[in-house]
Amino acid sequence: LYQSSSYAMRCGTRFSESMHRRMLETKVKVETSEKLHLGIVVCTSEKEEASGRLDKVRTILMDSLGGEDHVELVNRVVCDMDASYDTIAQRLNEAVCGPEMDNANVIVVVVLGKSGQESNPLPFRTGLDVSHVLRQMTTKHADAMAMRLRKAAASEDALAALFENSVGLVRNASSVLISCSDRGLGEAGTVVRSSLNHLVAMLKK
C-alpha cells in the first residue's frame, strides 16, 4: 500500500482520481443499492391455518432483512407437506423454480411448526425431507452461512437447533435460497442480512 501510494505521488496521481477509488466506489454503490427481492415459501401440514401465519412470517422476514426500504416482497407460496416424499420434492421444486419466483433474488423456505404446540417446533420428519430436497436443488452450498443462521435462530429459540438449515444458489445461480424453521426466524434473518447483501450483489444476471 505504501509503495503504491508513493508511486502514485511520483506520477502525480491522486487517490480521488485513481482506479482504486473508482473500484471502491463501485463496490459500495452495488452493495448498498441492490435491493432484496424476497420470495417466501411456507411449508406446512396445516394448510388451512397457513394464511394467518404466513402474514407473521412475512412481517418477521421483512423486518429482520432490513425493512421495506431494503426488501421488496415478490411472492408468497404455501407448500402443502401432507404428502409422500416424492410429492413434497415435486411441490418444492415447483415452488422454488416456478414462475412465481421469477423476480426473486432471495428465496426463503420456512417450515412451520405445529400451531399451538410450543414444545413441538416442527414435524421432525418433514423438516428432514425439506432439507434433503433443497440440498439437492442448490449449488455452491454456503455451509458456514447455514451454521451461522442455525446458531442465531437457536439463540432466540433453542428448539431451532433441531432444524437442518440450508443456504445455496438456485434457479441457475440467479437466486439465493435459505431454508429455516419459523422458530428463531427473526434472529436468523438479522444475522445473515449483511451476507445476503453481498451474495445478491454478486449474483449472475
C-alpha positions as YAML, in Angstrom:
chain: A
units: angstrom
residues:
- id: 1
  name: LEU
  ca: [0.00, 0.00, 0.00]
- id: 2
  name: TYR
  ca: [2.87, 2.38, 0.90]
- id: 3
  name: GLN
  ca: [4.70, 1.58, -2.33]
- id: 4
  name: SER
  ca: [1.52, 2.08, -4.36]
- id: 5
  name: SER
  ca: [0.89, 5.41, -2.66]
- id: 6
  name: SER
  ca: [4.46, 6.51, -3.26]
- id: 7
  name: TYR
  ca: [4.25, 5.53, -6.91]
- id: 8
  name: ALA
  ca: [1.00, 7.45, -7.30]
- id: 9
  name: MET
  ca: [2.57, 10.52, -5.72]
- id: 10
  name: ARG
  ca: [5.58, 10.33, -8.06]
- id: 11
  name: CYS
  ca: [3.25, 10.02, -11.05]
- id: 12
  name: GLY
  ca: [1.11, 12.89, -9.90]
- id: 13
  name: THR
  ca: [-1.97, 10.68, -9.45]
- id: 14
  name: ARG
  ca: [-4.33, 11.50, -6.61]
- id: 15
  name: PHE
  ca: [-6.35, 8.79, -4.87]
- id: 16
  name: SER
  ca: [-9.55, 10.65, -5.82]
- id: 17
  name: GLU
  ca: [-8.59, 10.15, -9.50]
- id: 18
  name: SER
  ca: [-7.29, 6.60, -9.21]
- id: 19
  name: MET
  ca: [-8.71, 3.28, -10.41]
- id: 20
  name: HIS
  ca: [-8.75, 2.03, -6.79]
- id: 21
  name: ARG
  ca: [-11.10, 4.85, -5.80]
- id: 22
  name: ARG
  ca: [-13.44, 4.01, -8.69]
- id: 23
  name: MET
  ca: [-13.37, 0.31, -7.80]
- id: 24
  name: LEU
  ca: [-14.18, 1.06, -4.18]
- id: 25
  name: GLU
  ca: [-17.00, 3.43, -5.09]
- id: 26
  name: THR
  ca: [-18.48, 0.86, -7.49]
- id: 27
  name: LYS
  ca: [-18.38, -1.87, -4.86]
- id: 28
  name: VAL
  ca: [-20.02, 0.32, -2.22]
- id: 29
  name: LYS
  ca: [-22.66, 1.52, -4.67]
- id: 30
  name: VAL
  ca: [-23.58, -2.03, -5.72]
- id: 31
  name: GLU
  ca: [-23.75, -3.42, -2.19]
- id: 32
  name: THR
  ca: [-25.81, -0.57, -0.82]
- id: 33
  name: SER
  ca: [-28.19, -0.05, -3.74]
- id: 34
  name: GLU
  ca: [-29.05, -3.69, -4.57]
- id: 35
  name: LYS
  ca: [-32.50, -4.38, -3.19]
- id: 36
  name: LEU
  ca: [-33.53, -7.78, -1.91]
- id: 37
  name: HIS
  ca: [-36.43, -9.14, -3.94]
- id: 38
  name: LEU
  ca: [-37.88, -11.64, -1.49]
- id: 39
  name: GLY
  ca: [-39.83, -14.78, -2.28]
- id: 40
  name: ILE
  ca: [-41.29, -16.78, 0.61]
- id: 41
  name: VAL
  ca: [-42.21, -20.46, 0.51]
- id: 42
  name: VAL
  ca: [-44.03, -21.67, 3.60]
- id: 43
  name: CYS
  ca: [-44.05, -25.43, 4.19]
- id: 44
  name: THR
  ca: [-46.82, -26.73, 6.43]
- id: 45
  name: SER
  ca: [-49.01, -29.76, 7.02]
- id: 46
  name: GLU
  ca: [-51.76, -27.45, 8.31]
- id: 47
  name: LYS
  ca: [-52.57, -25.60, 5.09]
- id: 48
  name: GLU
  ca: [-55.94, -24.38, 6.32]
- id: 49
  name: GLU
  ca: [-54.21, -22.36, 9.07]
- id: 50
  name: ALA
  ca: [-51.30, -21.15, 6.94]
- id: 51
  name: SER
  ca: [-52.76, -17.82, 5.82]
- id: 52
  name: GLY
  ca: [-52.56, -16.00, 9.15]
- id: 53
  name: ARG
  ca: [-49.18, -17.48, 10.00]
- id: 54
  name: LEU
  ca: [-47.85, -16.56, 6.57]
- id: 55
  name: ASP
  ca: [-48.51, -12.90, 7.35]
- id: 56
  name: LYS
  ca: [-46.48, -13.24, 10.55]
- id: 57
  name: VAL
  ca: [-43.60, -14.93, 8.71]
- id: 58
  name: ARG
  ca: [-43.63, -12.17, 6.08]
- id: 59
  name: THR
  ca: [-43.51, -9.44, 8.72]
- id: 60
  name: ILE
  ca: [-40.63, -11.07, 10.62]
- id: 61
  name: LEU
  ca: [-38.58, -11.63, 7.47]
- id: 62
  name: MET
  ca: [-39.17, -8.17, 6.06]
- id: 63
  name: ASP
  ca: [-38.18, -6.53, 9.35]
- id: 64
  name: SER
  ca: [-35.13, -8.70, 10.04]
- id: 65
  name: LEU
  ca: [-33.76, -8.31, 6.50]
- id: 66
  name: GLY
  ca: [-33.88, -4.53, 6.55]
- id: 67
  name: GLY
  ca: [-37.47, -3.36, 6.19]
- id: 68
  name: GLU
  ca: [-39.44, -2.08, 3.21]
- id: 69
  name: ASP
  ca: [-36.73, 0.37, 2.17]
- id: 70
  name: HIS
  ca: [-34.37, -2.52, 1.53]
- id: 71
  name: VAL
  ca: [-36.66, -5.51, 0.87]
- id: 72
  name: GLU
  ca: [-39.41, -5.91, -1.70]
- id: 73
  name: LEU
  ca: [-41.79, -8.85, -1.38]
- id: 74
  name: VAL
  ca: [-42.12, -10.62, -4.73]
- id: 75
  name: ASN
  ca: [-44.43, -13.51, -3.88]
- id: 76
  name: ARG
  ca: [-45.61, -15.91, -1.18]
- id: 77
  name: VAL
  ca: [-46.34, -19.57, -1.79]
- id: 78
  name: VAL
  ca: [-47.78, -22.18, 0.57]
- id: 79
  name: CYS
  ca: [-46.40, -25.68, 0.04]
- id: 80
  name: ASP
  ca: [-48.53, -28.50, 1.48]
- id: 81
  name: MET
  ca: [-46.32, -31.05, 3.25]
- id: 82
  name: ASP
  ca: [-49.07, -33.55, 3.97]
- id: 83
  name: ALA
  ca: [-47.80, -35.89, 1.26]
- id: 84
  name: SER
  ca: [-45.21, -38.51, 0.32]
- id: 85
  name: TYR
  ca: [-41.54, -37.60, -0.06]
- id: 86
  name: ASP
  ca: [-41.72, -37.67, -3.86]
- id: 87
  name: THR
  ca: [-44.72, -35.33, -3.84]
- id: 88
  name: ILE
  ca: [-43.02, -32.99, -1.38]
- id: 89
  name: ALA
  ca: [-39.97, -32.89, -3.66]
- id: 90
  name: GLN
  ca: [-42.14, -32.05, -6.67]
- id: 91
  name: ARG
  ca: [-44.05, -29.32, -4.83]
- id: 92
  name: LEU
  ca: [-40.87, -27.71, -3.50]
- id: 93
  name: ASN
  ca: [-39.30, -27.76, -6.94]
- id: 94
  name: GLU
  ca: [-42.37, -26.08, -8.44]
- id: 95
  name: ALA
  ca: [-42.50, -23.50, -5.63]
- id: 96
  name: VAL
  ca: [-38.81, -22.55, -5.81]
- id: 97
  name: CYS
  ca: [-38.19, -22.89, -9.55]
- id: 98
  name: GLY
  ca: [-41.65, -21.99, -10.87]
- id: 99
  name: PRO
  ca: [-42.77, -18.68, -12.39]
- id: 100
  name: GLU
  ca: [-43.96, -17.33, -9.01]
- id: 101
  name: MET
  ca: [-40.30, -16.72, -8.06]
- id: 102
  name: ASP
  ca: [-39.08, -15.36, -11.42]
- id: 103
  name: ASN
  ca: [-38.24, -11.95, -9.96]
- id: 104
  name: ALA
  ca: [-36.90, -13.09, -6.59]
- id: 105
  name: ASN
  ca: [-33.18, -12.89, -5.86]
- id: 106
  name: VAL
  ca: [-33.68, -14.26, -2.34]
- id: 107
  name: ILE
  ca: [-35.99, -17.20, -1.64]
- id: 108
  name: VAL
  ca: [-36.63, -18.20, 1.96]
- id: 109
  name: VAL
  ca: [-38.22, -21.58, 2.62]
- id: 110
  name: VAL
  ca: [-39.79, -21.64, 6.08]
- id: 111
  name: VAL
  ca: [-41.05, -24.85, 7.69]
- id: 112
  name: LEU
  ca: [-43.85, -24.06, 10.11]
- id: 113
  name: GLY
  ca: [-44.17, -25.84, 13.41]
- id: 114
  name: LYS
  ca: [-47.47, -27.25, 14.56]
- id: 115
  name: SER
  ca: [-49.75, -24.46, 15.72]
- id: 116
  name: GLY
  ca: [-50.42, -24.23, 19.43]
- id: 117
  name: GLN
  ca: [-47.63, -26.63, 20.38]
- id: 118
  name: GLU
  ca: [-44.74, -24.77, 21.96]
- id: 119
  name: SER
  ca: [-42.87, -27.99, 22.68]
- id: 120
  name: ASN
  ca: [-43.04, -29.17, 19.05]
- id: 121
  name: PRO
  ca: [-41.24, -26.70, 16.76]
- id: 122
  name: LEU
  ca: [-41.85, -28.64, 13.56]
- id: 123
  name: PRO
  ca: [-42.69, -32.11, 12.31]
- id: 124
  name: PHE
  ca: [-39.17, -33.55, 12.51]
- id: 125
  name: ARG
  ca: [-39.55, -35.89, 9.53]
- id: 126
  name: THR
  ca: [-40.92, -33.09, 7.36]
- id: 127
  name: GLY
  ca: [-38.02, -30.84, 8.30]
- id: 128
  name: LEU
  ca: [-35.53, -33.50, 7.25]
- id: 129
  name: ASP
  ca: [-37.38, -34.12, 3.99]
- id: 130
  name: VAL
  ca: [-37.41, -30.42, 3.12]
- id: 131
  name: SER
  ca: [-33.70, -30.03, 3.91]
- id: 132
  name: HIS
  ca: [-32.79, -33.10, 1.85]
- id: 133
  name: VAL
  ca: [-34.79, -31.94, -1.18]
- id: 134
  name: LEU
  ca: [-33.43, -28.40, -1.09]
- id: 135
  name: ARG
  ca: [-29.88, -29.62, -0.66]
- id: 136
  name: GLN
  ca: [-30.18, -31.42, -4.00]
- id: 137
  name: MET
  ca: [-31.69, -28.35, -5.68]
- id: 138
  name: THR
  ca: [-28.97, -25.91, -4.63]
- id: 139
  name: THR
  ca: [-25.47, -25.29, -5.95]
- id: 140
  name: LYS
  ca: [-22.50, -23.61, -4.28]
- id: 141
  name: HIS
  ca: [-23.64, -24.54, -0.78]
- id: 142
  name: ALA
  ca: [-22.82, -21.91, 1.84]
- id: 143
  name: ASP
  ca: [-22.42, -24.26, 4.80]
- id: 144
  name: ALA
  ca: [-20.72, -21.71, 7.06]
- id: 145
  name: MET
  ca: [-23.55, -19.25, 6.49]
- id: 146
  name: ALA
  ca: [-26.10, -22.01, 7.20]
- id: 147
  name: MET
  ca: [-24.36, -22.76, 10.51]
- id: 148
  name: ARG
  ca: [-24.41, -19.07, 11.48]
- id: 149
  name: LEU
  ca: [-28.12, -18.98, 10.68]
- id: 150
  name: ARG
  ca: [-28.77, -22.08, 12.79]
- id: 151
  name: LYS
  ca: [-26.83, -20.75, 15.78]
- id: 152
  name: ALA
  ca: [-28.58, -17.39, 15.58]
- id: 153
  name: ALA
  ca: [-32.03, -18.99, 15.45]
- id: 154
  name: ALA
  ca: [-31.15, -21.25, 18.38]
- id: 155
  name: SER
  ca: [-30.03, -18.21, 20.40]
- id: 156
  name: GLU
  ca: [-33.61, -16.93, 20.15]
- id: 157
  name: ASP
  ca: [-35.29, -20.33, 20.49]
- id: 158
  name: ALA
  ca: [-33.24, -23.39, 21.49]
- id: 159
  name: LEU
  ca: [-35.59, -25.72, 19.63]
- id: 160
  name: ALA
  ca: [-34.50, -24.16, 16.33]
- id: 161
  name: ALA
  ca: [-31.27, -26.15, 16.66]
- id: 162
  name: LEU
  ca: [-33.25, -29.25, 15.66]
- id: 163
  name: PHE
  ca: [-33.68, -27.92, 12.13]
- id: 164
  name: GLU
  ca: [-31.10, -28.58, 9.41]
- id: 165
  name: ASN
  ca: [-30.67, -25.24, 7.63]
- id: 166
  name: SER
  ca: [-29.53, -24.93, 4.03]
- id: 167
  name: VAL
  ca: [-28.08, -22.00, 2.08]
- id: 168
  name: GLY
  ca: [-27.10, -22.08, -1.58]
- id: 169
  name: LEU
  ca: [-27.88, -20.84, -5.08]
- id: 170
  name: VAL
  ca: [-30.88, -21.90, -7.17]
- id: 171
  name: ARG
  ca: [-32.50, -21.02, -10.50]
- id: 172
  name: ASN
  ca: [-29.23, -21.17, -12.45]
- id: 173
  name: ALA
  ca: [-27.43, -19.21, -9.75]
- id: 174
  name: SER
  ca: [-29.76, -16.22, -10.10]
- id: 175
  name: SER
  ca: [-31.23, -16.50, -6.56]
- id: 176
  name: VAL
  ca: [-30.03, -17.25, -3.06]
- id: 177
  name: LEU
  ca: [-32.06, -19.90, -1.24]
- id: 178
  name: ILE
  ca: [-32.30, -20.17, 2.53]
- id: 179
  name: SER
  ca: [-34.25, -22.78, 4.48]
- id: 180
  name: CYS
  ca: [-35.17, -22.45, 8.14]
- id: 181
  name: SER
  ca: [-37.82, -23.11, 10.74]
- id: 182
  name: ASP
  ca: [-40.21, -20.44, 11.94]
- id: 183
  name: ARG
  ca: [-38.52, -20.81, 15.33]
- id: 184
  name: GLY
  ca: [-35.91, -18.08, 15.85]
- id: 185
  name: LEU
  ca: [-36.71, -16.65, 12.42]
- id: 186
  name: GLY
  ca: [-36.13, -13.01, 13.35]
- id: 187
  name: GLU
  ca: [-32.66, -13.57, 14.74]
- id: 188
  name: ALA
  ca: [-31.76, -15.82, 11.81]
- id: 189
  name: GLY
  ca: [-32.73, -13.15, 9.29]
- id: 190
  name: THR
  ca: [-30.80, -10.46, 11.13]
- id: 191
  name: VAL
  ca: [-27.54, -12.42, 11.31]
- id: 192
  name: VAL
  ca: [-27.43, -13.26, 7.58]
- id: 193
  name: ARG
  ca: [-28.61, -9.88, 6.30]
- id: 194
  name: SER
  ca: [-25.18, -8.46, 5.50]
- id: 195
  name: SER
  ca: [-24.08, -11.72, 3.88]
- id: 196
  name: LEU
  ca: [-27.21, -11.74, 1.75]
- id: 197
  name: ASN
  ca: [-26.49, -8.21, 0.56]
- id: 198
  name: HIS
  ca: [-23.06, -9.32, -0.61]
- id: 199
  name: LEU
  ca: [-24.32, -12.51, -2.27]
- id: 200
  name: VAL
  ca: [-27.11, -10.73, -4.13]
- id: 201
  name: ALA
  ca: [-24.66, -8.12, -5.41]
- id: 202
  name: MET
  ca: [-22.50, -10.92, -6.84]
- id: 203
  name: LEU
  ca: [-25.28, -13.00, -8.43]
- id: 204
  name: LYS
  ca: [-25.29, -13.75, -12.14]
- id: 205
  name: LYS
  ca: [-27.78, -11.58, -14.01]
...
